[in-house]
Each structure stands twice: as structure tokens, then as C-alpha cells.
Coordinates of C-alpha atoms in Angstrom, one line a residue:
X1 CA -7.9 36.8 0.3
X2 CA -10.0 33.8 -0.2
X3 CA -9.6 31.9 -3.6
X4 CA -12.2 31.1 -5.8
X5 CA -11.3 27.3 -5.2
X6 CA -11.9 27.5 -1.4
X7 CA -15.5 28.8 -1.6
X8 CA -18.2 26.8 -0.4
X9 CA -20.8 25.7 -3.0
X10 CA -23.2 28.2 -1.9
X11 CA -20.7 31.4 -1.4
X12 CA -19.4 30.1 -5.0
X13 CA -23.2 30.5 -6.3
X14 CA -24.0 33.6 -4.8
X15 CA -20.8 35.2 -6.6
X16 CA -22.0 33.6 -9.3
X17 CA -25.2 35.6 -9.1
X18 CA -24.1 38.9 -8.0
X19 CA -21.7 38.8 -11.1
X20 CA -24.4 39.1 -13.1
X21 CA -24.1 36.5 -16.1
X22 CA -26.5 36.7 -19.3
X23 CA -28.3 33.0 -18.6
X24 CA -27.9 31.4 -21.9
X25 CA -28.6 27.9 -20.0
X26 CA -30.7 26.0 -18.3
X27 CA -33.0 26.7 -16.6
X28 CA -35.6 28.5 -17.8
X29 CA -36.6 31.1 -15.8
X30 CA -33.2 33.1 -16.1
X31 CA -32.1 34.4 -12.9
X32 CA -35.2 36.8 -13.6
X33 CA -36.7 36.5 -10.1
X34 CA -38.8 40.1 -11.1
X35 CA -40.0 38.2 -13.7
X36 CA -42.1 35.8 -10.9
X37 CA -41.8 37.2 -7.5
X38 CA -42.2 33.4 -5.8
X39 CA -38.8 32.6 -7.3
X40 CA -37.0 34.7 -5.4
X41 CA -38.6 33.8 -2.0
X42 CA -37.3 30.2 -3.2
X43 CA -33.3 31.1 -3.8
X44 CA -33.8 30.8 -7.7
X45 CA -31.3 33.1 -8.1
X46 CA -28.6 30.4 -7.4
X47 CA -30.8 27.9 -9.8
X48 CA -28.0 26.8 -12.5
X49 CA -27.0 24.1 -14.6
X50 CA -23.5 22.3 -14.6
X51 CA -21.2 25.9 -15.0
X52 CA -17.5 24.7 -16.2
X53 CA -16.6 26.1 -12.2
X54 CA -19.7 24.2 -10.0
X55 CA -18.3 20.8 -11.3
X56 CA -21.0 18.1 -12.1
X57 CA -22.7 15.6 -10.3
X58 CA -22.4 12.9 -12.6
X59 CA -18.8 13.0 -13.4
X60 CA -17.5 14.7 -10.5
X61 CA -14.0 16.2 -10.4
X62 CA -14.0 19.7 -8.3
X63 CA -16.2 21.2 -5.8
X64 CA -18.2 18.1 -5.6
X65 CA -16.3 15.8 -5.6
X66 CA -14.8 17.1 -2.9
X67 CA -17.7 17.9 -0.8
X68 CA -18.3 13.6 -1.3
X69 CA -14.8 13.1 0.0
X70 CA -15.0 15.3 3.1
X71 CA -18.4 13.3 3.6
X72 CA -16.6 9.7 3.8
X73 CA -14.6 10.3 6.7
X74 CA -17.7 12.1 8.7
X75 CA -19.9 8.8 8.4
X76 CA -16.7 6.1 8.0
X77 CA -17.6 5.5 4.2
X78 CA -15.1 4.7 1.9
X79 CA -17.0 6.4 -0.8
X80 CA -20.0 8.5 0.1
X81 CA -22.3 9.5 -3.1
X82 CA -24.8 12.6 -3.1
X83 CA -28.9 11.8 -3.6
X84 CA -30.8 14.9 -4.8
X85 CA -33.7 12.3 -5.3
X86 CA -33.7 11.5 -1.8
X87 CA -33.0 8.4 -0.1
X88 CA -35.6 6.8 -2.1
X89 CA -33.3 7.2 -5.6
X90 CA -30.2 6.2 -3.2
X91 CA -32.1 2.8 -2.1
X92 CA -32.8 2.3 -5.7
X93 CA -29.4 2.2 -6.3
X94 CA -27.8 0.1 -4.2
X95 CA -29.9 -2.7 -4.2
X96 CA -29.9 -2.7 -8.2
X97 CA -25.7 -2.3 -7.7
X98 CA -25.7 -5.7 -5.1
X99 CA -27.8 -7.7 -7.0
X100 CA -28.9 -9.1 -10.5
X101 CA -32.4 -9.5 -11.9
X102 CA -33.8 -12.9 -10.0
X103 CA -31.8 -12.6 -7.2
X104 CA -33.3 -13.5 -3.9
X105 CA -33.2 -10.9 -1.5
X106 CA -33.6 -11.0 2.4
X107 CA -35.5 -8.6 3.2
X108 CA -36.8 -6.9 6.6
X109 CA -40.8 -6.4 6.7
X110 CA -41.0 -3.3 8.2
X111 CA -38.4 -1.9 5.3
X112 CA -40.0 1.7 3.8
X113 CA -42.3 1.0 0.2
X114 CA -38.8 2.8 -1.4
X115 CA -37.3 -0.9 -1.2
X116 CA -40.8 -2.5 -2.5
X117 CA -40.4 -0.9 -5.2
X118 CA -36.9 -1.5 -6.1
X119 CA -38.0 -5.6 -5.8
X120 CA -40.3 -4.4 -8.3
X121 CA -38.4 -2.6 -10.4
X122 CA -35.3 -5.0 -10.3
X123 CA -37.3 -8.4 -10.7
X124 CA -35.8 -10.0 -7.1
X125 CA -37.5 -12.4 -5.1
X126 CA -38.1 -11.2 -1.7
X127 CA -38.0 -13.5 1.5
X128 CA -39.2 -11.4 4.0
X129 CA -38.0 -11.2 7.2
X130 CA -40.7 -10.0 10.0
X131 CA -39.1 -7.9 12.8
X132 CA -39.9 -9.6 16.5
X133 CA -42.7 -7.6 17.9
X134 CA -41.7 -5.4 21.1
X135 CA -44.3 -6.7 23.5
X136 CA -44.2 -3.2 25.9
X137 CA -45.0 -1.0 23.3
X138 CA -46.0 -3.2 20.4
X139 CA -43.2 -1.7 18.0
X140 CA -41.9 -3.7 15.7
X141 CA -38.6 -4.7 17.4
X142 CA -34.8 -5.4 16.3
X143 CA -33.8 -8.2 13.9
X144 CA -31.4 -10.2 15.5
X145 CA -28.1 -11.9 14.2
X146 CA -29.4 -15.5 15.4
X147 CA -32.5 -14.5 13.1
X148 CA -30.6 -13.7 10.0
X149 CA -28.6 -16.6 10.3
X150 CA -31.6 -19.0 10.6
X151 CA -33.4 -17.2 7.6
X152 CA -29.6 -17.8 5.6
X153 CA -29.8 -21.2 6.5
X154 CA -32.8 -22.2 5.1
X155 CA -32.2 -19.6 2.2
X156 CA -28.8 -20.1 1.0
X157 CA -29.3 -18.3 -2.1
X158 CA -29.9 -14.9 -0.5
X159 CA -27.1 -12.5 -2.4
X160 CA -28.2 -9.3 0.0
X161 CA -29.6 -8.6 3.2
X162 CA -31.8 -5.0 3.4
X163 CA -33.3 -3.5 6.9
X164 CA -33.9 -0.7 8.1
X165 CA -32.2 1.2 11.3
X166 CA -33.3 2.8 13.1
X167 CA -36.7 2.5 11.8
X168 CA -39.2 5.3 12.0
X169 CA -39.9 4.8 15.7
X170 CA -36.1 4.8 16.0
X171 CA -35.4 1.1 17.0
X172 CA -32.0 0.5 16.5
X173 CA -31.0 -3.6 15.0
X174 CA -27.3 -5.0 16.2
X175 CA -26.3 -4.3 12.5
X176 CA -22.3 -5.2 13.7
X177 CA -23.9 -8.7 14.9
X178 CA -25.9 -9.0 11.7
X179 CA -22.9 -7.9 9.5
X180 CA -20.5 -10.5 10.7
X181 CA -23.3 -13.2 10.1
X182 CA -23.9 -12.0 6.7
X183 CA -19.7 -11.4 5.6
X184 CA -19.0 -14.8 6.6
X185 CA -21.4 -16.1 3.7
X186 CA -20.2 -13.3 1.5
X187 CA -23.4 -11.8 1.5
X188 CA -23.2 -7.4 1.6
X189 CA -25.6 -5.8 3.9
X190 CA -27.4 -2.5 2.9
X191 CA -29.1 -0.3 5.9
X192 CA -31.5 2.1 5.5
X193 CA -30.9 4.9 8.0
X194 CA -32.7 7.0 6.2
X195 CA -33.7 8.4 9.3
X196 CA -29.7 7.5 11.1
X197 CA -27.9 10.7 9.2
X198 CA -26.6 12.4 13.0
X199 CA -25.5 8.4 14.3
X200 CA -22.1 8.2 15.0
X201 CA -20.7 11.7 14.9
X202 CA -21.0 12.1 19.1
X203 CA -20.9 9.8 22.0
X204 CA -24.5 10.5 23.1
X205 CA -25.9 8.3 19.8
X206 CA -25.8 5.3 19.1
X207 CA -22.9 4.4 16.2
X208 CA -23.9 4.2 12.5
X209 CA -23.9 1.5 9.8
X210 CA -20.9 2.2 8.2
X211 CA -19.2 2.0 11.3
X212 CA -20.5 -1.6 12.3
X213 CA -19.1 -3.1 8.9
X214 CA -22.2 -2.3 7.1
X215 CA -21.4 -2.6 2.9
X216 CA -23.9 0.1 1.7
X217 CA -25.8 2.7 3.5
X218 CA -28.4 5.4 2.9
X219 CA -29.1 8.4 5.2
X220 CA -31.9 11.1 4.4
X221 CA -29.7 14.3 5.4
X222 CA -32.9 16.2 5.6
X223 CA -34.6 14.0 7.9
X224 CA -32.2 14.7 11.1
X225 CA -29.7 17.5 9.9
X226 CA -29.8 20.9 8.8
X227 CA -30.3 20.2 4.9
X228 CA -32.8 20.6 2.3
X229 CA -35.9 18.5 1.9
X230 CA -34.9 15.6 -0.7
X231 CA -31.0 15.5 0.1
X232 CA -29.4 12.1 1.0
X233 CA -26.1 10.3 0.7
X234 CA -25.3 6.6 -0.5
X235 CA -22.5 5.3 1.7
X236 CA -20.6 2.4 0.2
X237 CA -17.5 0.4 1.7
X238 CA -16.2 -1.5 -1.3
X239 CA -15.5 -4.5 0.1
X240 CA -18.3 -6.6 -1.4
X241 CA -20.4 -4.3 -3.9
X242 CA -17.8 -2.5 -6.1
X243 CA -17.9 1.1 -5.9
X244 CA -18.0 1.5 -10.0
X245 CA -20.8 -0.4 -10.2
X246 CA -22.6 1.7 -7.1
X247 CA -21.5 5.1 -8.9
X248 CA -23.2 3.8 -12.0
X249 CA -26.9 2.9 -10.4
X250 CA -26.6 6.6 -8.4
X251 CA -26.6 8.0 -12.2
X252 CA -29.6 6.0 -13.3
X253 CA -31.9 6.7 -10.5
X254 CA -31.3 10.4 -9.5
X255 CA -32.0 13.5 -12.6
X256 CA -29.5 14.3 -15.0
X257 CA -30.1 18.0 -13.8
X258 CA -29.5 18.1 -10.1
X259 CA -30.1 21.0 -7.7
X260 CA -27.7 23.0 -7.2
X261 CA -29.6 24.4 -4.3
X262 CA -29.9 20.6 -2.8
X263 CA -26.3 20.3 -3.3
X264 CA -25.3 23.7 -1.5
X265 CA -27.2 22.8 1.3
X266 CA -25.9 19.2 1.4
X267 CA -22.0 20.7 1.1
X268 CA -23.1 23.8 3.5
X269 CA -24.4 20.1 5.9
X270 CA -21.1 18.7 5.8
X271 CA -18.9 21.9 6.6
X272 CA -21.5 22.4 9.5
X273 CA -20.8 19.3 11.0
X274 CA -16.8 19.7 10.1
X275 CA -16.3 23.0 12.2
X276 CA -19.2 23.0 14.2
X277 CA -20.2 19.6 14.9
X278 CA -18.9 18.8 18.2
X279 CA -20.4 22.1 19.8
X280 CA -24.4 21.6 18.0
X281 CA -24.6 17.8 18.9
X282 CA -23.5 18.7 22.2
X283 CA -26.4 20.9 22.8
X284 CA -28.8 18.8 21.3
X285 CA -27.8 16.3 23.8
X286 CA -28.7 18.9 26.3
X287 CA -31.5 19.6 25.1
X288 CA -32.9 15.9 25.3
X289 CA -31.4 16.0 28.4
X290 CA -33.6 18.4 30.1
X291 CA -36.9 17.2 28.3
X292 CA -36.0 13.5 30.5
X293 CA -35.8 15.8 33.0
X294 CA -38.9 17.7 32.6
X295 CA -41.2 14.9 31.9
X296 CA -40.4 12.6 34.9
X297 CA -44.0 13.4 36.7
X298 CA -45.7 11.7 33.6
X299 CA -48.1 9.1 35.0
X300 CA -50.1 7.1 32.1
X301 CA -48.1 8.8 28.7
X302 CA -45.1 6.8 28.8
X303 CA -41.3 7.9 26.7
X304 CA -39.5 4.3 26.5
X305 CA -35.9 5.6 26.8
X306 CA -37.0 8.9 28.0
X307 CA -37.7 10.7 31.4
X308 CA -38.1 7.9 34.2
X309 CA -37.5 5.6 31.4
X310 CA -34.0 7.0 30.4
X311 CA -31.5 4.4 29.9
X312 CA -34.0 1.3 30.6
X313 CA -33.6 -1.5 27.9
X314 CA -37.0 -3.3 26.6
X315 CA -37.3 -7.0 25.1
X316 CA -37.1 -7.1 21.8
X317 CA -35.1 -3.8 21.4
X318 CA -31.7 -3.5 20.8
X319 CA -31.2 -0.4 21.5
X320 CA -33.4 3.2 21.1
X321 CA -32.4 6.4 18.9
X322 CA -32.4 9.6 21.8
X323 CA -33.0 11.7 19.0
X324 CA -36.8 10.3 18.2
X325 CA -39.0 10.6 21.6
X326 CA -41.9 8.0 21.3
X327 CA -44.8 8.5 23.2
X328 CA -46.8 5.4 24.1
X329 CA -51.1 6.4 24.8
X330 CA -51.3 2.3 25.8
X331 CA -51.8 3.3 29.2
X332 CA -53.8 7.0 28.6
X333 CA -57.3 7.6 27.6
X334 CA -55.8 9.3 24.7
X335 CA -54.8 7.2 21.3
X336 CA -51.7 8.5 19.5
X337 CA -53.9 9.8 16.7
X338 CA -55.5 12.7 19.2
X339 CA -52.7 13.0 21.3
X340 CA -51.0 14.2 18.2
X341 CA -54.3 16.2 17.1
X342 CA -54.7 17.7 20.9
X343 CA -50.7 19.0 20.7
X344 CA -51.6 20.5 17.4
X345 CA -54.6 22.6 18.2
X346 CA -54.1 23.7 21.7
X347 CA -50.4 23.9 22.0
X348 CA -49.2 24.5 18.4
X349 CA -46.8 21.7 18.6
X350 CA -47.1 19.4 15.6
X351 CA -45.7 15.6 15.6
X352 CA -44.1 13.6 13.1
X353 CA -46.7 10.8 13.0
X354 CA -49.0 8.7 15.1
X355 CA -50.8 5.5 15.2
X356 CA -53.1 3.9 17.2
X357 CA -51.2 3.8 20.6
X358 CA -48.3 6.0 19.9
X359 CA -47.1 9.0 18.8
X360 CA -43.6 10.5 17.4
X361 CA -41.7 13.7 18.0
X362 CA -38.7 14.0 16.0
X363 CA -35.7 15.8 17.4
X364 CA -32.6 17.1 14.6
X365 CA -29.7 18.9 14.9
X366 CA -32.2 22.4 14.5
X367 CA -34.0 21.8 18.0
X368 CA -33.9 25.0 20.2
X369 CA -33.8 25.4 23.7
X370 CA -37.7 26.2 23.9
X371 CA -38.4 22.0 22.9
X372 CA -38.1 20.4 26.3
X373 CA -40.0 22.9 28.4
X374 CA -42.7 23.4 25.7
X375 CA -42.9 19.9 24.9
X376 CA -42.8 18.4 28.0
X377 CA -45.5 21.0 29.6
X378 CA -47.9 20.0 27.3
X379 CA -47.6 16.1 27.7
X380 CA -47.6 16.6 31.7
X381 CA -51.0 18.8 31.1
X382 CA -52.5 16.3 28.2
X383 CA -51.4 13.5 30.8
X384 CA -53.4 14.2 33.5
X385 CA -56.2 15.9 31.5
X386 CA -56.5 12.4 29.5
X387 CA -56.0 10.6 32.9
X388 CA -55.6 6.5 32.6
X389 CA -56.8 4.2 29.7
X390 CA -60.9 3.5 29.5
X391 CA -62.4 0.2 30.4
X392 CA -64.0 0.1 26.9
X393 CA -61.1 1.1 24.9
X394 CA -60.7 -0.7 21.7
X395 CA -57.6 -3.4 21.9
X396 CA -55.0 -2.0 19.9
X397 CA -54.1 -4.0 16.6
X398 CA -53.2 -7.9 16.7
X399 CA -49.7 -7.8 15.9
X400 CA -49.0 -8.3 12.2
X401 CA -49.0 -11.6 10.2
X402 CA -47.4 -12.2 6.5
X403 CA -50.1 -12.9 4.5
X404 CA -49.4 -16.1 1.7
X405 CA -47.9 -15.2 -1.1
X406 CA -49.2 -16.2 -4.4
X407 CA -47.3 -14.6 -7.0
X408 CA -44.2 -12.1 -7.2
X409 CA -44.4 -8.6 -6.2
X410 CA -43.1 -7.5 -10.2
X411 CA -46.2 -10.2 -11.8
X412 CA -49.2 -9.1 -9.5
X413 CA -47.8 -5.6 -9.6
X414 CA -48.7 -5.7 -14.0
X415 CA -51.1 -8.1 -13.7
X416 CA -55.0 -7.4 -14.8
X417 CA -57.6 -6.8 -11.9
X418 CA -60.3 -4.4 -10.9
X419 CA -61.2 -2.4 -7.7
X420 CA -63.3 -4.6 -5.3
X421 CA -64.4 -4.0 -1.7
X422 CA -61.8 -4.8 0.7
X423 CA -64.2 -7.4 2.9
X424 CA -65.2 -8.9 -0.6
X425 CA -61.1 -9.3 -1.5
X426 CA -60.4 -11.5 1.3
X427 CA -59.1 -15.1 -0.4
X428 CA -57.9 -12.7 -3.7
X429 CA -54.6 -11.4 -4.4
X430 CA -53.8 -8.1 -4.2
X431 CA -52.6 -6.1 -7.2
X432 CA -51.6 -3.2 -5.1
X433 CA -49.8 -1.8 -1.8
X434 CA -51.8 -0.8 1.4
X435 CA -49.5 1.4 3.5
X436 CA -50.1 3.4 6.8
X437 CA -48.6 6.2 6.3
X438 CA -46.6 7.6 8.0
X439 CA -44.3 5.5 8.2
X440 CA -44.5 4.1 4.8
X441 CA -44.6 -0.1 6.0
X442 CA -46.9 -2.3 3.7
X443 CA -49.5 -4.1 5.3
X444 CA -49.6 -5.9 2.2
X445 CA -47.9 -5.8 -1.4
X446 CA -49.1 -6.8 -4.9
X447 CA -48.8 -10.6 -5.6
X448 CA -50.2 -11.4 -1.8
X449 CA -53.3 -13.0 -0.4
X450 CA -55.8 -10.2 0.8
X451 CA -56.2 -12.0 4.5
X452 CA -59.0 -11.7 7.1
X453 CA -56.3 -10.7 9.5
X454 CA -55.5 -8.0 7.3
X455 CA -58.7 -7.0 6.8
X456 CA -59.1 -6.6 10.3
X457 CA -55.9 -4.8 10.8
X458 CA -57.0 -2.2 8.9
X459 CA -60.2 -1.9 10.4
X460 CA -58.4 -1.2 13.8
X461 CA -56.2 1.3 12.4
X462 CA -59.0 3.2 10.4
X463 CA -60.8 3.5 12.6
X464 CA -57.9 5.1 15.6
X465 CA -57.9 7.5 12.6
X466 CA -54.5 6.4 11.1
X467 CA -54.0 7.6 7.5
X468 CA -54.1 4.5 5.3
X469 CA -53.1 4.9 1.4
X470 CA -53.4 2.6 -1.3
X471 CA -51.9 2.2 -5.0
X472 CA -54.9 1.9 -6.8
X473 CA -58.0 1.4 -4.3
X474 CA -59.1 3.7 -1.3
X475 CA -58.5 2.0 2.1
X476 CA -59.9 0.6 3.9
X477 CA -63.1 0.9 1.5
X478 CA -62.1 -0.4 -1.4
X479 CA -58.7 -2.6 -2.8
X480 CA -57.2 -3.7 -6.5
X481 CA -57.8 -7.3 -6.4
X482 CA -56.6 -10.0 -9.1
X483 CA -59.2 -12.7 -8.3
X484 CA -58.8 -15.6 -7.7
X485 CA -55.3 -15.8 -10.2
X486 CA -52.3 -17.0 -8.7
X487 CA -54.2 -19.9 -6.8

């Protein structure tokens, strides 16, 4: 018979349920799903507080705590650290654990507004690193090593390096190369692989951070594995961030009343990948397999390391996540904001993002056996619908410039301003963030110079029909503007 102590988090909640305790605890609805039918359509039945038996997030010691420790070897941790506020509140963390207030910070461009905000929010001063620019598909490319070392040279200050891979297009950085340059200086490395969870754990991806000597990393479980929405693990080494001092930020910057439910599925994650692993990442590998196969008669849409393209290496790319499949319009009549739309409404097939001159279908350990026929018929049939690019097609977007910065991201960010029109803000500084979104990139940040070449920027991409969100204006009509403060 199976002991109590040997349940999984969710078989030990369900027990809990069918028991049928009088709810003298948090939270409020009870257990009462007749009370409002939607609850129970949402698993509120398993909806409890920290039970003496479910241990506690915070001060972990039993079920847990051991659900984090089977985690560590998965992903090559030394200590891996549960996020029920997603890899946002796990990003938070560990660059407030590495660093002190004032600290400068080497940071990659193209990092996700999660780690703008924690420059904010932290008071560090930010030298930004801007990603080469892949000139095939115009992604922004891979930092290099020889990069990181020239931006330490002429910053010798910097007490923590922060990129992202792989990136939301899935571009992959040589984060062993970059780690080796940053240890010898004593300086910790934090990855985001927020979108990275499935690297490493079989041969057909590419390895993961911790793996490649990265000190801290965050993965969004969600985002590539069978978990809930808002699950993520903080991975931590030990070696130059002490692990106290990461288990303490985790506390601060994730709810004193986690989810059970988030935690179940995170714990039900990990046990997946424990006895099943092997055989599910097998068959996804199949899976993106076939779809290379299928797509090979493509003649203008273009998959870089898919299809014909499968195993071809680009400049300015390390190396490509199999799991995202990018699809470059460049070449097509299309632009990646109606091939995405087109997909949608005549094929029922609905994308992860798109931009101007590309488009995003995200693979995960959930992809069926129906993706690569159904996905790759309807890119062969848009393909030659669309045929090859028109004469008059608007250029795609210059590639990106920094704009001058005038004062720091935590001043501009609290300092006075008003809403102007974004051609009448050029020669101000910005008060706020402009992102496209997805993927969550500024195109500028609070304390910044609002630039012609922005300006015109986001002009291009408003008008390929890319979402663009601000802080406090509405791109691309109108902007939060300081004046002329700052100089």
C-alpha cells in the first residue's frame, strides 16, 4: 500500500479533498465548489493553504522540498527554487541576490522588460549590451564571449552579467564561452531561459545553462513543458551567489500564499520528466522531425534550421532551439503579421507571435502527432498562394540603435512629465517603456533620448501591424516625455 509520504502533491491534495475537512482556513471560498459552479471547472477543490502535511513554500522541509531536490539533478542545479510568480518574480530575485543597490550591471539589449524592471526596482546601472544583428533573417543574433570580454574591459566594475537564451525566436548564445570569460573576473552569470525549461534533458536540444557553468538560471516551466501558466524554477549553482542569500530574494518576490495548484503541476512536471522523460522528448523529436520533412517543397516562406534548412548554421547565430520553428515572410508576399492572421482564420492554427518579417510557432513537450502535417500543409498552401515578395514592399525595419542615455532607468522612471506626441518627443527623454509585444524587448526605456530612429522604428512596425505597448502613452501615437530634463 502506498504511504501517505510517497504521494505526489496532487494525489496528496485530492485525498485531502475527498476526506472531506471543515475549511477553517484560507481561502475563502471553502472547498464549496456548489457554492460557484466556475470553481470547480478550475480545480478549487484542491485550493489550500500551508496544511501541517503539504509542507510550505517558504520554509520548505517535506513534500516540497523534495519536489526542489528531485528538480536539481534534472537541470544540473545545485539548488533549484520553485516561482509561482513566474519567471518574472524568479528574475527579480536573482539579480537582487547577485548584486547591491548601484551596482553596474551588463546587461543584454534584447533581455525581456522582467529584467528592466528589476534595474529599476534595484537602483543598478545598466550598460547595455546590443546583440549582433543576424543579417539572413534580421534576428537579433548571439552575444559572443569576445563581446563580453571587450564590454568587461572597458567596464571593470560590472558585478553581473544577464542575457537571455534562447531568446524568444530561440537563438541560442555560447553561454559556456561567455561563462568562462565572466568566472575568470569573478563575475556570476544569470540566463534567462525563460523559454529553455526542455534544454538539456535529450540529445536532440541543445544543453542548458546550468550545464555550461551558468551561476543562476530561470526557466518558465509553462512556456515549453506540461505545467501550469505562471510556474517557473530559479536554478542556482553556489559557486559565486550564495544560495541563502538566493532563497531569501525568492521569498520577497513571489506571494506568501502560493498555489498549491501551481505547485502540483510543477511537482506532477518533474515526476513526468523523471519516469517518462526519455520516451515524450523522443517523440517530440519525431515530431519536428517529420514537419522538416514535410515542409521541404517551401519556396519563398523560409524555417532557418528547419526543412531544407535543417542543420544549416547562419552568421551571427550560435546555434537555433528545434523546439521554436521560425518562419521568415522576407522573401513571401506575406508579412509575419498576416501570415500569422491567414493561419488563424483559414486553418485554425494560432502562432506564438509575429513581426514584420517573421512569424513564431512554438513547439513543447504537449505537441501531437497532427502538428507537422497540419502545420506544414498550411505553410506549403499559404506559400504558393502568397507567391514571392512584391516590388513595392515596405523595407523591413533598420536594425535597432541605442538611443543616448540621459538619465537612469530608476530617476526618469519617477521623474515628472506629461503625455506628448511621439514625432513631437523626439530630442526629449522618455519617462516610459515602449515594447513590441510579443516578445516583451524595449525599443526604449525611461531615462533615454526619444530618437528619430526610433521614431521611425516604430512607424515600420505599426504599421506591419505589430502590437506595440507603452507604460503610460499609446504607441505609436502618443509617448510620456520629460522634456528637455536630463540634457
Amino acid at each position: 500500500m502506498t504511504s501517505h509520504d510517497d504521494l505526489s502533491l496532487l494525489a496528496r491534495l485530492e485525498g485531502h479533498h475527498r476526506a472531506g475537512y471543515l475549511s477553517l482556513h484560507m481561502p475563502g471560498h471553502k472547498e464549496n465548489e456548489a457554492l460557484a459552479p466556475y470553481l470547480a471547472r478550475l480545480g478549487a477543490g484542491l485550493d489550500i493553504t500551508e496544511l501541517p502535511t503539504f509542507d510550505d513554500l517558504h520554509d520548505p522541509s517535506g513534500i516540497l522540498k523534495e519536489s526542489m531536490d528531485r528538480a536539481a539533478p534534472l537541470w544540473g542545479s545545485r539548488k533549484s527554487f520553485f516561482q509561482v510568480n513566474g519567471s518574472t518574480g524568479g528574475l527579480l530575485a536573482a539579480i537582487r541576490a547577485a548584486t547591491r543597490r548601484g551596482d553596474q550591471v551588463l546587461v543584454a539589449r534584447h533581455c525581456h522588460k522582467a529584467i528592466y524592471h528589476a534595474l529599476e526596482v534595484c537602483g543598478l546601472d545598466p550598460v547595455f549590451l546590443l546583440p549582433p544583428s543576424d543579417p539572413t533573417f534580421g534576428l537579433a543574433g548571439s552575444l559572443t564571449p569576445a563581446q563580453v570580454e571587450e564590454a568587461l574591459t572597458a567596464h571593470p566594475d560590472v558585478k553581473l552579467i544577464v542575457y537571455p537564451s534562447p531568446t524568444y525566436d530561440g537563438v541560442l548564445s555560447d553561454t559556456a564561452g561567455i561563462c568562462a570569460v565572466a568566472h575568470a573576473r569573478g563575475i556570476p552569470v544569470l540566463v534567462d531561459e525563460a523559454h529553455g525549461a526542455h534544454l538539456g534533458l535529450h540529445p536532440a536540444f541543445p544543453a542548458g545553462a546550468m550545464a555550461q557553468g551558468a551561476d543562476l538560471a530561470v526557466a518558465s516551466l509553462h512556456k515549453m513543458l506540461p505545467s501550469l501558466t505562471q510556474t517557473a524554477i530559479l536554478h542556482a549553482s553556489g559557486r559565486l551567489v550564495p544560495l541563502p542569500q538566493v532563497a531569501r530574494q525568492t521569498g520577497i518576490f513571489q506571494s506568501s500564499s502560493p498555489s498549491y495548484l501551481l505547485m502540483a503541476s510543477m511537482d506532477g512536471c518533474i515526476r513526468l520528466l523523471e519516469e517518462r522523460g526519455e520516451e515524450l522528448f523522443a517523440a517530440w523529436h519525431r515530431r519536428l522531425a517529420e514537419f522538416d520533412q514535410r515542409i521541404r517543397g517551401l519556396k519563398h516562406l523560409r524555417c532557418p534550421g528547419h526543412g531544407a534548412e535543417a542543420g544549416q548554421t547562419y552568421p551571427g547565430l550560435f546555434a537555433l532551439d528545434p523546439a521554436k520553428i521560425l518562419i521568415s515572410t522576407q522573401n513571401s508576399a506575406l508579412t509575419g503579421v498576416e501570415l500569422m492572421a491567414r493561419l488563424r482564420e483559414a486553418y485554425h492554427i494560432e502562432l506564438e507571435m509575429a513581426l514584420d518579417h517573421y512569424a513564431i510557432a512554438m513547439t513543447g513537450l504537449g505537441t501531437d502527432d497532427t502538428m507537422p502535417a497540419r502545420l506544414a500543409d498550411a505553410l506549403l498552401a499559404l506559400d504558393a498562394a502568397a507567391g514571392p515578395r512584391r516590388a513595392d514592399a515596405p523595407p523591413p525595419a533598420a536594425p535597432y540603435t541605442l538611443p543616448p542615455r540621459r538619465l537612469s532607468i530608476e530617476e526618469a522612471a519617477q521623474a515628472p512629465g506629461g503625455l506628448t506626441f511621439l514625432y513631437d518627443g523626439m530630442g526629449k527623454v522618455s519617462g516610459e517603456y515602449l515594447w513590441a509585444y510579443p516578445p516583451g524587448i524595449p525599443l526604449i526605456t525611461p531615462g533615454e533620448e526619444i530618437t528619430t530612429a526610433l521614431v521611425e522604428t516604430v512607424e515600420t512596425l505599426y504599421r506591419a501591424g505589430v502590437r506595440l505597448i507603452g507604460t503610460r502613452g499609446k504607441p505609436p501615437f502618443t509617448t510620456f516625455a520629460l522634456g528637455d530634463q536630463g540634457g
